[in-house]
Amino acid sequence: MRRDLPYALSGLALGLLLLGNAALAPDAAPLHAIDVALVVVMAAALAACRRYPAPALIVVSAAMLALHLRVHPGPSAAFPVLGAVYVAAWRGHRTTAALASLVFLGGFLAHDISVAPAGRPGQQIVERTSLLLGWFVAANVAGLVGRQRRAYLEQVEQRAVEAERTREEVALRRAGEERLRIARDLHDSLTHNISVIKVQAGIAVHLARKRGEEPSAALLAIQEASAAAMRELRATLGALRSPSDGDWVGLARVGELAERTRAAGVPVQVTVTGQPRELPGEVDQAGYRVVQEALTNVARHAGPATAQIHVEYAPAQLTVSVTDDGRAAPVGPPTPGVGLRGMRERVTGLGGTLDAAARDDGGFGVCATFPLDGPA
């Protein structure tokens, strides 16, 4: 209805103009009820011109031609017809607009000639008819130009949408190509070396047992850690090669991680509080990776130490912490390495927080908190 309001207001304004001109024009006939009805019909037709341009044009042309024949208000009777012609041509009804223009001009000229006084020169009739003819040609041309401009804008908008869709497809394709490149690089650089470590550790364990000796705990830990690294690397490569989720690790496998760390010579205690439940895949994997990286740092930097893993399930958040009692001292903030940066990026990318600092009573602590009460 708001889009129809300008047309309704235009019809009302033109109706008032016609009635005022008919009342003031010296050569106009007196107005009657039927003449006012014709003006009302014209205004109503203009109000519906946006939705029904061709029928509205026919009604407006007929009403104004009848009003001109009855009252003779002058060129003002052509104003509503000009507006309806423009809208019809703009909406694509070119033939209807042209025919309505010809019919109205023909009736207008015929009536002027038939009622012209004997002393009125024909030049006035020709000039007024020529002026109306120019107006109607301009209305038809303006409607066609407006329609072509609208079609051009729609085509430009469609091209912009298509370009945006194509740009997204190109970005997705490039991301897929980048994933494949990373998968190939990881396979070439890491898989071979880890496989060699796993094979050599297995051979050393086999030879030790063949000699009747018990393999050392460090050698068994190397064998187990290399096997686990191979499994996780294969899962990561599979995820990189396919956009679907691979065999993601999660907090359910923290026990296996603790066992491997114990086999490497670091005592580990695992504590779980709260009610364990199913977690979002990204949060579950990020929690596992935080524990994994923290235990790796304990084995590398803490020296003789005991590690504590604490997983706390709360209704609105998940808290994962790893602490140790190693030789780390609170001499200042830790220098962020690749591991700490990776942990922080994982946690903050999911809307969580990460605290990693030396403890006052010795050792080092890592605590990650993930929100669970909303989308990451």
mmCIF file of C-alpha atoms in Angstrom:
data_model
loop_
_atom_site.group_PDB
_atom_site.id
_atom_site.type_symbol
_atom_site.label_atom_id
_atom_site.label_comp_id
_atom_site.label_asym_id
_atom_site.label_seq_id
_atom_site.Cartn_x
_atom_site.Cartn_y
_atom_site.Cartn_z
ATOM 1 C CA MET A 1 0.000 0.000 0.000
ATOM 2 C CA ARG A 2 2.889 2.399 0.630
ATOM 3 C CA ARG A 3 4.111 1.880 -2.920
ATOM 4 C CA ASP A 4 0.607 2.700 -4.233
ATOM 5 C CA LEU A 5 0.352 5.878 -2.139
ATOM 6 C CA PRO A 6 2.240 8.181 -4.588
ATOM 7 C CA TYR A 7 -0.061 7.095 -7.402
ATOM 8 C CA ALA A 8 -3.155 7.727 -5.284
ATOM 9 C CA LEU A 9 -1.886 11.170 -4.253
ATOM 10 C CA SER A 10 -1.072 11.998 -7.872
ATOM 11 C CA GLY A 11 -4.592 11.028 -8.937
ATOM 12 C CA LEU A 12 -6.068 13.185 -6.164
ATOM 13 C CA ALA A 13 -3.912 16.181 -7.114
ATOM 14 C CA LEU A 14 -4.746 15.856 -10.807
ATOM 15 C CA GLY A 15 -8.439 15.506 -9.992
ATOM 16 C CA LEU A 16 -8.408 18.718 -7.988
ATOM 17 C CA LEU A 17 -6.491 20.436 -10.803
ATOM 18 C CA LEU A 18 -9.072 19.313 -13.357
ATOM 19 C CA LEU A 19 -12.012 20.430 -11.268
ATOM 20 C CA GLY A 20 -10.404 23.810 -10.575
ATOM 21 C CA ASN A 21 -9.464 24.340 -14.216
ATOM 22 C CA ALA A 22 -12.948 23.362 -15.400
ATOM 23 C CA ALA A 23 -14.491 25.812 -12.942
ATOM 24 C CA LEU A 24 -12.197 28.689 -13.941
ATOM 25 C CA ALA A 25 -11.773 28.154 -17.699
ATOM 26 C CA PRO A 26 -13.876 30.656 -19.639
ATOM 27 C CA ASP A 27 -14.779 28.255 -22.457
ATOM 28 C CA ALA A 28 -15.498 25.228 -20.209
ATOM 29 C CA ALA A 29 -19.009 23.886 -19.727
ATOM 30 C CA PRO A 30 -20.624 23.747 -16.269
ATOM 31 C CA LEU A 31 -19.693 20.745 -14.131
ATOM 32 C CA HIS A 32 -22.288 18.110 -13.307
ATOM 33 C CA ALA A 33 -22.326 15.107 -11.037
ATOM 34 C CA ILE A 34 -21.311 12.781 -13.861
ATOM 35 C CA ASP A 35 -18.270 14.961 -14.577
ATOM 36 C CA VAL A 36 -17.168 14.755 -10.937
ATOM 37 C CA ALA A 37 -17.707 10.974 -11.129
ATOM 38 C CA LEU A 38 -15.425 10.809 -14.162
ATOM 39 C CA VAL A 39 -12.708 12.634 -12.197
ATOM 40 C CA VAL A 40 -13.141 10.228 -9.262
ATOM 41 C CA VAL A 41 -12.879 7.238 -11.631
ATOM 42 C CA MET A 42 -9.693 8.713 -13.076
ATOM 43 C CA ALA A 43 -8.164 9.154 -9.594
ATOM 44 C CA ALA A 44 -9.081 5.589 -8.610
ATOM 45 C CA ALA A 45 -7.589 4.215 -11.837
ATOM 46 C CA LEU A 46 -4.345 6.109 -11.216
ATOM 47 C CA ALA A 47 -4.196 4.695 -7.684
ATOM 48 C CA ALA A 48 -4.247 1.183 -9.202
ATOM 49 C CA CYS A 49 -1.889 2.080 -12.026
ATOM 50 C CA ARG A 50 1.171 0.443 -10.442
ATOM 51 C CA ARG A 51 -0.486 -2.949 -10.141
ATOM 52 C CA TYR A 52 -2.617 -2.871 -13.287
ATOM 53 C CA PRO A 53 -0.980 -0.405 -15.708
ATOM 54 C CA ALA A 54 -2.765 -1.416 -18.943
ATOM 55 C CA PRO A 55 -6.361 -1.494 -17.566
ATOM 56 C CA ALA A 56 -5.700 1.712 -15.622
ATOM 57 C CA LEU A 57 -4.472 3.438 -18.776
ATOM 58 C CA ILE A 58 -7.606 2.426 -20.674
ATOM 59 C CA VAL A 59 -9.891 3.650 -17.872
ATOM 60 C CA VAL A 60 -8.015 6.945 -17.466
ATOM 61 C CA SER A 61 -7.990 7.608 -21.224
ATOM 62 C CA ALA A 62 -11.712 6.882 -21.564
ATOM 63 C CA ALA A 63 -12.643 8.985 -18.517
ATOM 64 C CA MET A 64 -10.530 11.974 -19.572
ATOM 65 C CA LEU A 65 -11.717 11.819 -23.168
ATOM 66 C CA ALA A 66 -15.326 11.764 -21.958
ATOM 67 C CA LEU A 67 -14.612 14.669 -19.602
ATOM 68 C CA HIS A 68 -13.031 16.615 -22.444
ATOM 69 C CA LEU A 69 -16.030 15.994 -24.683
ATOM 70 C CA ARG A 70 -18.481 17.048 -21.964
ATOM 71 C CA VAL A 71 -16.710 19.901 -20.158
ATOM 72 C CA HIS A 72 -13.790 20.826 -22.407
ATOM 73 C CA PRO A 73 -11.330 21.689 -19.551
ATOM 74 C CA GLY A 74 -8.471 22.208 -22.021
ATOM 75 C CA PRO A 75 -5.039 20.529 -22.112
ATOM 76 C CA SER A 76 -5.263 19.688 -18.394
ATOM 77 C CA ALA A 77 -7.427 16.678 -19.314
ATOM 78 C CA ALA A 78 -4.323 15.145 -20.936
ATOM 79 C CA PHE A 79 -2.185 15.250 -17.777
ATOM 80 C CA PRO A 80 -3.595 12.064 -16.150
ATOM 81 C CA VAL A 81 -3.363 10.247 -19.480
ATOM 82 C CA LEU A 82 0.281 11.280 -19.858
ATOM 83 C CA GLY A 83 1.108 9.837 -16.429
ATOM 84 C CA ALA A 84 -0.708 6.571 -17.165
ATOM 85 C CA VAL A 85 1.018 6.316 -20.570
ATOM 86 C CA TYR A 86 4.427 6.698 -18.933
ATOM 87 C CA VAL A 87 3.710 3.997 -16.332
ATOM 88 C CA ALA A 88 2.325 1.599 -18.953
ATOM 89 C CA ALA A 89 5.340 2.073 -21.223
ATOM 90 C CA TRP A 90 7.677 1.704 -18.217
ATOM 91 C CA ARG A 91 6.008 -1.580 -17.282
ATOM 92 C CA GLY A 92 6.386 -2.956 -20.815
ATOM 93 C CA HIS A 93 2.919 -2.267 -22.313
ATOM 94 C CA ARG A 94 4.290 -0.337 -25.265
ATOM 95 C CA THR A 95 1.497 -1.153 -27.713
ATOM 96 C CA THR A 96 -1.242 -0.241 -25.246
ATOM 97 C CA ALA A 97 0.514 3.035 -24.409
ATOM 98 C CA ALA A 98 0.915 3.965 -28.095
ATOM 99 C CA LEU A 99 -2.694 3.088 -29.012
ATOM 100 C CA ALA A 100 -4.104 4.959 -26.001
ATOM 101 C CA SER A 101 -2.035 7.999 -26.959
ATOM 102 C CA LEU A 102 -3.312 7.934 -30.559
ATOM 103 C CA VAL A 103 -6.943 7.423 -29.538
ATOM 104 C CA PHE A 104 -6.877 10.209 -26.970
ATOM 105 C CA LEU A 105 -5.103 12.628 -29.332
ATOM 106 C CA GLY A 106 -7.505 11.764 -32.156
ATOM 107 C CA GLY A 107 -10.573 12.329 -29.979
ATOM 108 C CA PHE A 108 -9.097 15.490 -28.510
ATOM 109 C CA LEU A 109 -8.352 16.950 -31.979
ATOM 110 C CA ALA A 110 -11.713 15.883 -33.440
ATOM 111 C CA HIS A 111 -13.594 17.540 -30.584
ATOM 112 C CA ASP A 112 -11.554 20.741 -30.852
ATOM 113 C CA ILE A 113 -12.230 20.948 -34.577
ATOM 114 C CA SER A 114 -15.954 20.225 -34.160
ATOM 115 C CA VAL A 115 -16.570 22.867 -31.487
ATOM 116 C CA ALA A 116 -14.160 25.486 -32.796
ATOM 117 C CA PRO A 117 -15.897 28.806 -33.504
ATOM 118 C CA ALA A 118 -15.911 30.000 -37.056
ATOM 119 C CA GLY A 119 -13.680 32.941 -36.195
ATOM 120 C CA ARG A 120 -10.972 30.932 -34.324
ATOM 121 C CA PRO A 121 -7.902 30.499 -36.482
ATOM 122 C CA GLY A 122 -6.841 26.912 -37.169
ATOM 123 C CA GLN A 123 -3.309 27.738 -36.142
ATOM 124 C CA GLN A 124 -4.261 27.619 -32.442
ATOM 125 C CA ILE A 125 -5.747 24.144 -32.819
ATOM 126 C CA VAL A 126 -2.667 22.909 -34.669
ATOM 127 C CA GLU A 127 -0.310 24.394 -32.084
ATOM 128 C CA ARG A 128 -2.161 22.894 -29.135
ATOM 129 C CA THR A 129 -2.411 19.500 -30.855
ATOM 130 C CA SER A 130 1.277 19.595 -31.758
ATOM 131 C CA LEU A 131 2.144 20.421 -28.141
ATOM 132 C CA LEU A 132 0.074 17.494 -26.881
ATOM 133 C CA LEU A 133 1.627 15.223 -29.507
ATOM 134 C CA GLY A 134 5.111 16.158 -28.275
ATOM 135 C CA TRP A 135 4.086 15.484 -24.676
ATOM 136 C CA PHE A 136 2.728 12.034 -25.506
ATOM 137 C CA VAL A 137 5.803 11.123 -27.558
ATOM 138 C CA ALA A 138 7.985 12.235 -24.645
ATOM 139 C CA ALA A 139 5.902 10.176 -22.192
ATOM 140 C CA ASN A 140 6.203 7.042 -24.327
ATOM 141 C CA VAL A 141 9.944 7.526 -24.866
ATOM 142 C CA ALA A 142 10.548 8.277 -21.178
ATOM 143 C CA GLY A 143 8.691 5.097 -20.213
ATOM 144 C CA LEU A 144 10.769 3.002 -22.596
ATOM 145 C CA VAL A 145 14.004 4.575 -21.366
ATOM 146 C CA GLY A 146 12.986 3.992 -17.763
ATOM 147 C CA ARG A 147 12.222 0.349 -18.514
ATOM 148 C CA GLN A 148 15.581 -0.158 -20.222
ATOM 149 C CA ARG A 149 17.375 1.489 -17.311
ATOM 150 C CA ARG A 150 15.586 -0.743 -14.833
ATOM 151 C CA ALA A 151 16.501 -3.806 -16.886
ATOM 152 C CA TYR A 152 20.107 -2.624 -17.004
ATOM 153 C CA LEU A 153 20.224 -2.141 -13.221
ATOM 154 C CA GLU A 154 18.708 -5.585 -12.668
ATOM 155 C CA GLN A 155 21.305 -7.086 -14.998
ATOM 156 C CA VAL A 156 24.109 -5.283 -13.164
ATOM 157 C CA GLU A 157 22.776 -6.506 -9.822
ATOM 158 C CA GLN A 158 22.503 -10.053 -11.151
ATOM 159 C CA ARG A 159 26.072 -9.866 -12.431
ATOM 160 C CA ALA A 160 27.234 -8.633 -9.025
ATOM 161 C CA VAL A 161 25.486 -11.532 -7.297
ATOM 162 C CA GLU A 162 26.971 -13.959 -9.805
ATOM 163 C CA ALA A 163 30.422 -12.443 -9.320
ATOM 164 C CA GLU A 164 30.069 -12.787 -5.545
ATOM 165 C CA ARG A 165 28.993 -16.408 -5.877
ATOM 166 C CA THR A 166 31.861 -17.095 -8.271
ATOM 167 C CA ARG A 167 34.290 -15.399 -5.899
ATOM 168 C CA GLU A 168 33.110 -17.638 -3.050
ATOM 169 C CA GLU A 169 33.469 -20.714 -5.226
ATOM 170 C CA VAL A 170 36.984 -19.654 -6.231
ATOM 171 C CA ALA A 171 37.884 -19.077 -2.583
ATOM 172 C CA LEU A 172 36.554 -22.518 -1.628
ATOM 173 C CA ARG A 173 38.440 -24.118 -4.501
ATOM 174 C CA ARG A 174 41.657 -22.360 -3.517
ATOM 175 C CA ALA A 175 41.150 -23.423 0.095
ATOM 176 C CA GLY A 176 40.735 -27.011 -1.076
ATOM 177 C CA GLU A 177 43.881 -26.774 -3.174
ATOM 178 C CA GLU A 178 45.758 -25.320 -0.204
ATOM 179 C CA ARG A 179 44.556 -28.172 2.013
ATOM 180 C CA LEU A 180 45.824 -30.689 -0.525
ATOM 181 C CA ARG A 181 49.178 -28.917 -0.760
ATOM 182 C CA ILE A 182 49.559 -28.904 3.024
ATOM 183 C CA ALA A 183 48.564 -32.584 3.158
ATOM 184 C CA ARG A 184 51.209 -33.440 0.555
ATOM 185 C CA ASP A 185 53.880 -31.419 2.357
ATOM 186 C CA LEU A 186 53.054 -33.011 5.704
ATOM 187 C CA HIS A 187 53.061 -36.444 4.157
ATOM 188 C CA ASP A 188 56.420 -35.881 2.471
ATOM 189 C CA SER A 189 58.130 -34.215 5.428
ATOM 190 C CA LEU A 190 56.699 -35.935 8.507
ATOM 191 C CA THR A 191 55.281 -39.308 7.590
ATOM 192 C CA HIS A 192 58.596 -40.673 6.356
ATOM 193 C CA ASN A 193 60.560 -39.536 9.409
ATOM 194 C CA ILE A 194 57.974 -40.750 11.901
ATOM 195 C CA SER A 195 57.749 -44.074 10.078
ATOM 196 C CA VAL A 196 61.524 -44.452 10.299
ATOM 197 C CA ILE A 197 61.436 -43.708 14.046
ATOM 198 C CA LYS A 198 58.618 -46.212 14.552
ATOM 199 C CA VAL A 199 60.388 -48.920 12.547
ATOM 200 C CA GLN A 200 63.741 -48.364 14.240
ATOM 201 C CA ALA A 201 62.145 -48.398 17.692
ATOM 202 C CA GLY A 202 60.313 -51.614 16.819
ATOM 203 C CA ILE A 203 63.509 -53.223 15.596
ATOM 204 C CA ALA A 204 65.341 -52.203 18.776
ATOM 205 C CA VAL A 205 62.557 -53.655 20.955
ATOM 206 C CA HIS A 206 62.556 -56.879 18.919
ATOM 207 C CA LEU A 207 66.347 -57.303 19.132
ATOM 208 C CA ALA A 208 66.331 -56.612 22.861
ATOM 209 C CA ARG A 209 63.679 -59.262 23.475
ATOM 210 C CA LYS A 210 65.474 -61.647 21.127
ATOM 211 C CA ARG A 211 68.570 -61.341 23.330
ATOM 212 C CA GLY A 212 66.436 -62.073 26.373
ATOM 213 C CA GLU A 213 66.580 -58.509 27.644
ATOM 214 C CA GLU A 214 63.653 -56.346 28.683
ATOM 215 C CA PRO A 215 63.407 -53.199 26.486
ATOM 216 C CA SER A 216 63.886 -49.933 28.340
ATOM 217 C CA ALA A 217 60.839 -47.845 29.237
ATOM 218 C CA ALA A 218 62.100 -44.979 27.099
ATOM 219 C CA LEU A 219 62.353 -47.242 24.037
ATOM 220 C CA LEU A 220 58.836 -48.570 24.566
ATOM 221 C CA ALA A 221 57.574 -45.016 25.019
ATOM 222 C CA ILE A 222 59.232 -44.015 21.741
ATOM 223 C CA GLN A 223 57.575 -46.933 19.975
ATOM 224 C CA GLU A 224 54.144 -46.154 21.410
ATOM 225 C CA ALA A 225 54.443 -42.393 20.829
ATOM 226 C CA SER A 226 55.542 -42.881 17.211
ATOM 227 C CA ALA A 227 52.627 -45.237 16.580
ATOM 228 C CA ALA A 228 50.180 -42.729 18.089
ATOM 229 C CA ALA A 229 51.755 -39.919 16.068
ATOM 230 C CA MET A 230 51.313 -41.935 12.889
ATOM 231 C CA ARG A 231 47.619 -42.524 13.662
ATOM 232 C CA GLU A 232 46.982 -38.861 14.378
ATOM 233 C CA LEU A 233 48.965 -37.755 11.343
ATOM 234 C CA ARG A 234 46.935 -40.045 9.091
ATOM 235 C CA ALA A 235 43.712 -38.657 10.582
ATOM 236 C CA THR A 236 44.963 -35.094 10.064
ATOM 237 C CA LEU A 237 45.954 -35.776 6.467
ATOM 238 C CA GLY A 238 42.566 -37.363 5.823
ATOM 239 C CA ALA A 239 40.817 -34.310 7.233
ATOM 240 C CA LEU A 240 42.957 -32.016 5.079
ATOM 241 C CA ARG A 241 42.190 -34.001 1.956
ATOM 242 C CA SER A 242 38.454 -34.001 2.675
ATOM 243 C CA PRO A 243 36.294 -31.183 4.091
ATOM 244 C CA SER A 244 34.433 -33.726 6.241
ATOM 245 C CA ASP A 245 35.620 -34.452 9.752
ATOM 246 C CA GLY A 246 38.213 -37.134 10.163
ATOM 247 C CA ASP A 247 38.988 -39.380 13.121
ATOM 248 C CA TRP A 248 39.275 -36.515 15.593
ATOM 249 C CA VAL A 249 40.785 -37.078 19.005
ATOM 250 C CA GLY A 250 38.999 -35.876 22.110
ATOM 251 C CA LEU A 251 39.077 -35.767 25.890
ATOM 252 C CA ALA A 252 37.912 -39.377 26.010
ATOM 253 C CA ARG A 253 41.457 -40.324 24.987
ATOM 254 C CA VAL A 254 43.214 -38.309 27.687
ATOM 255 C CA GLY A 255 43.790 -41.578 29.562
ATOM 256 C CA GLU A 256 45.771 -42.986 26.617
ATOM 257 C CA LEU A 257 47.762 -39.755 26.478
ATOM 258 C CA ALA A 258 48.542 -40.025 30.186
ATOM 259 C CA GLU A 259 49.670 -43.639 29.759
ATOM 260 C CA ARG A 260 52.117 -42.701 27.030
ATOM 261 C CA THR A 261 53.462 -39.856 29.154
ATOM 262 C CA ARG A 262 53.955 -42.207 32.097
ATOM 263 C CA ALA A 263 55.794 -44.594 29.792
ATOM 264 C CA ALA A 264 58.114 -41.709 28.914
ATOM 265 C CA GLY A 265 58.997 -41.334 32.599
ATOM 266 C CA VAL A 266 56.653 -38.553 33.735
ATOM 267 C CA PRO A 267 54.137 -39.553 36.422
ATOM 268 C CA VAL A 268 50.688 -38.259 35.495
ATOM 269 C CA GLN A 269 47.479 -38.114 37.511
ATOM 270 C CA VAL A 270 44.131 -37.533 35.837
ATOM 271 C CA THR A 271 41.164 -36.013 37.687
ATOM 272 C CA VAL A 272 37.705 -35.551 36.161
ATOM 273 C CA THR A 273 35.016 -33.577 38.018
ATOM 274 C CA GLY A 274 31.470 -32.870 37.040
ATOM 275 C CA GLN A 275 29.279 -34.965 34.778
ATOM 276 C CA PRO A 276 31.103 -35.913 31.545
ATOM 277 C CA ARG A 277 28.904 -35.372 28.507
ATOM 278 C CA GLU A 278 29.113 -35.050 24.760
ATOM 279 C CA LEU A 279 30.954 -31.899 23.722
ATOM 280 C CA PRO A 280 31.094 -29.972 20.447
ATOM 281 C CA GLY A 281 33.699 -31.572 18.220
ATOM 282 C CA GLU A 282 35.926 -28.499 18.048
ATOM 283 C CA VAL A 283 35.893 -27.998 21.831
ATOM 284 C CA ASP A 284 36.538 -31.684 22.489
ATOM 285 C CA GLN A 285 39.524 -31.744 20.148
ATOM 286 C CA ALA A 286 40.901 -28.409 21.393
ATOM 287 C CA GLY A 287 40.776 -29.644 25.003
ATOM 288 C CA TYR A 288 42.719 -32.761 24.047
ATOM 289 C CA ARG A 289 45.320 -30.736 22.152
ATOM 290 C CA VAL A 290 45.821 -28.418 25.124
ATOM 291 C CA VAL A 291 46.500 -31.402 27.376
ATOM 292 C CA GLN A 292 48.779 -32.954 24.754
ATOM 293 C CA GLU A 293 50.860 -29.812 24.270
ATOM 294 C CA ALA A 294 51.057 -29.137 28.008
ATOM 295 C CA LEU A 295 52.309 -32.694 28.710
ATOM 296 C CA THR A 296 54.843 -32.332 25.905
ATOM 297 C CA ASN A 297 56.145 -29.145 27.525
ATOM 298 C CA VAL A 298 56.345 -30.909 30.902
ATOM 299 C CA ALA A 299 58.412 -33.730 29.386
ATOM 300 C CA ARG A 300 60.708 -31.296 27.589
ATOM 301 C CA HIS A 301 61.187 -28.453 30.059
ATOM 302 C CA ALA A 302 60.094 -29.411 33.587
ATOM 303 C CA GLY A 303 62.784 -31.980 34.335
ATOM 304 C CA PRO A 304 61.897 -34.495 37.072
ATOM 305 C CA ALA A 305 58.273 -33.623 37.732
ATOM 306 C CA THR A 306 54.782 -34.948 38.328
ATOM 307 C CA ALA A 307 51.922 -33.709 36.159
ATOM 308 C CA GLN A 308 48.322 -33.206 37.196
ATOM 309 C CA ILE A 309 45.515 -33.221 34.589
ATOM 310 C CA HIS A 310 42.196 -31.816 35.723
ATOM 311 C CA VAL A 311 39.109 -31.854 33.484
ATOM 312 C CA GLU A 312 36.066 -30.089 34.935
ATOM 313 C CA TYR A 313 32.633 -30.306 33.314
ATOM 314 C CA ALA A 314 30.336 -27.439 34.326
ATOM 315 C CA PRO A 315 26.879 -26.632 32.924
ATOM 316 C CA ALA A 316 28.106 -23.561 31.029
ATOM 317 C CA GLN A 317 31.798 -24.228 30.489
ATOM 318 C CA LEU A 318 34.574 -26.771 30.231
ATOM 319 C CA THR A 319 37.856 -26.260 32.113
ATOM 320 C CA VAL A 320 41.017 -28.185 31.257
ATOM 321 C CA SER A 321 44.173 -27.629 33.302
ATOM 322 C CA VAL A 322 47.610 -29.241 33.409
ATOM 323 C CA THR A 323 50.033 -28.410 36.210
ATOM 324 C CA ASP A 324 53.430 -29.745 37.182
ATOM 325 C CA ASP A 325 55.853 -29.404 40.066
ATOM 326 C CA GLY A 326 58.995 -29.210 37.952
ATOM 327 C CA ARG A 327 61.846 -26.795 38.176
ATOM 328 C CA ALA A 328 60.087 -23.886 36.423
ATOM 329 C CA ALA A 329 60.229 -20.810 38.652
ATOM 330 C CA PRO A 330 58.145 -17.601 38.565
ATOM 331 C CA VAL A 331 60.916 -15.436 37.164
ATOM 332 C CA GLY A 332 58.599 -13.653 34.780
ATOM 333 C CA PRO A 333 56.051 -14.317 32.082
ATOM 334 C CA PRO A 334 56.888 -17.280 29.866
ATOM 335 C CA THR A 335 58.326 -16.663 26.453
ATOM 336 C CA PRO A 336 55.530 -17.726 24.081
ATOM 337 C CA GLY A 337 56.660 -20.421 21.709
ATOM 338 C CA VAL A 338 54.908 -22.148 18.872
ATOM 339 C CA GLY A 339 53.152 -24.537 21.265
ATOM 340 C CA LEU A 340 51.762 -21.816 23.531
ATOM 341 C CA ARG A 341 50.690 -19.705 20.572
ATOM 342 C CA GLY A 342 48.962 -22.703 19.005
ATOM 343 C CA MET A 343 47.114 -23.468 22.231
ATOM 344 C CA ARG A 344 46.013 -19.863 22.644
ATOM 345 C CA GLU A 345 44.796 -19.669 19.051
ATOM 346 C CA ARG A 346 42.784 -22.863 19.462
ATOM 347 C CA VAL A 347 41.166 -21.742 22.706
ATOM 348 C CA THR A 348 40.447 -18.112 21.805
ATOM 349 C CA GLY A 349 39.156 -19.184 18.386
ATOM 350 C CA LEU A 350 36.371 -21.034 20.231
ATOM 351 C CA GLY A 351 35.567 -18.087 22.501
ATOM 352 C CA GLY A 352 37.544 -19.382 25.475
ATOM 353 C CA THR A 353 40.475 -18.151 27.565
ATOM 354 C CA LEU A 354 43.919 -19.614 28.203
ATOM 355 C CA ASP A 355 46.196 -18.928 31.169
ATOM 356 C CA ALA A 356 49.765 -20.244 31.013
ATOM 357 C CA ALA A 357 52.235 -19.126 33.677
ATOM 358 C CA ALA A 358 54.728 -20.342 36.244
ATOM 359 C CA ARG A 359 53.202 -21.160 39.633
ATOM 360 C CA ASP A 360 54.180 -19.456 42.859
ATOM 361 C CA ASP A 361 55.027 -22.752 44.567
ATOM 362 C CA GLY A 362 57.113 -23.982 41.622
ATOM 363 C CA GLY A 363 56.287 -25.645 38.389
ATOM 364 C CA PHE A 364 54.124 -24.460 35.565
ATOM 365 C CA GLY A 365 50.368 -24.379 34.954
ATOM 366 C CA VAL A 366 48.154 -24.249 31.880
ATOM 367 C CA CYS A 367 44.412 -23.669 32.230
ATOM 368 C CA ALA A 368 41.961 -23.439 29.326
ATOM 369 C CA THR A 369 38.287 -22.537 29.693
ATOM 370 C CA PHE A 370 35.737 -23.120 26.917
ATOM 371 C CA PRO A 371 32.171 -21.727 26.947
ATOM 372 C CA LEU A 372 29.447 -24.307 26.342
ATOM 373 C CA ASP A 373 26.289 -22.168 26.616
ATOM 374 C CA GLY A 374 26.292 -20.760 23.091
ATOM 375 C CA PRO A 375 27.764 -21.016 19.608
ATOM 376 C CA ALA A 376 31.516 -20.546 19.403
#
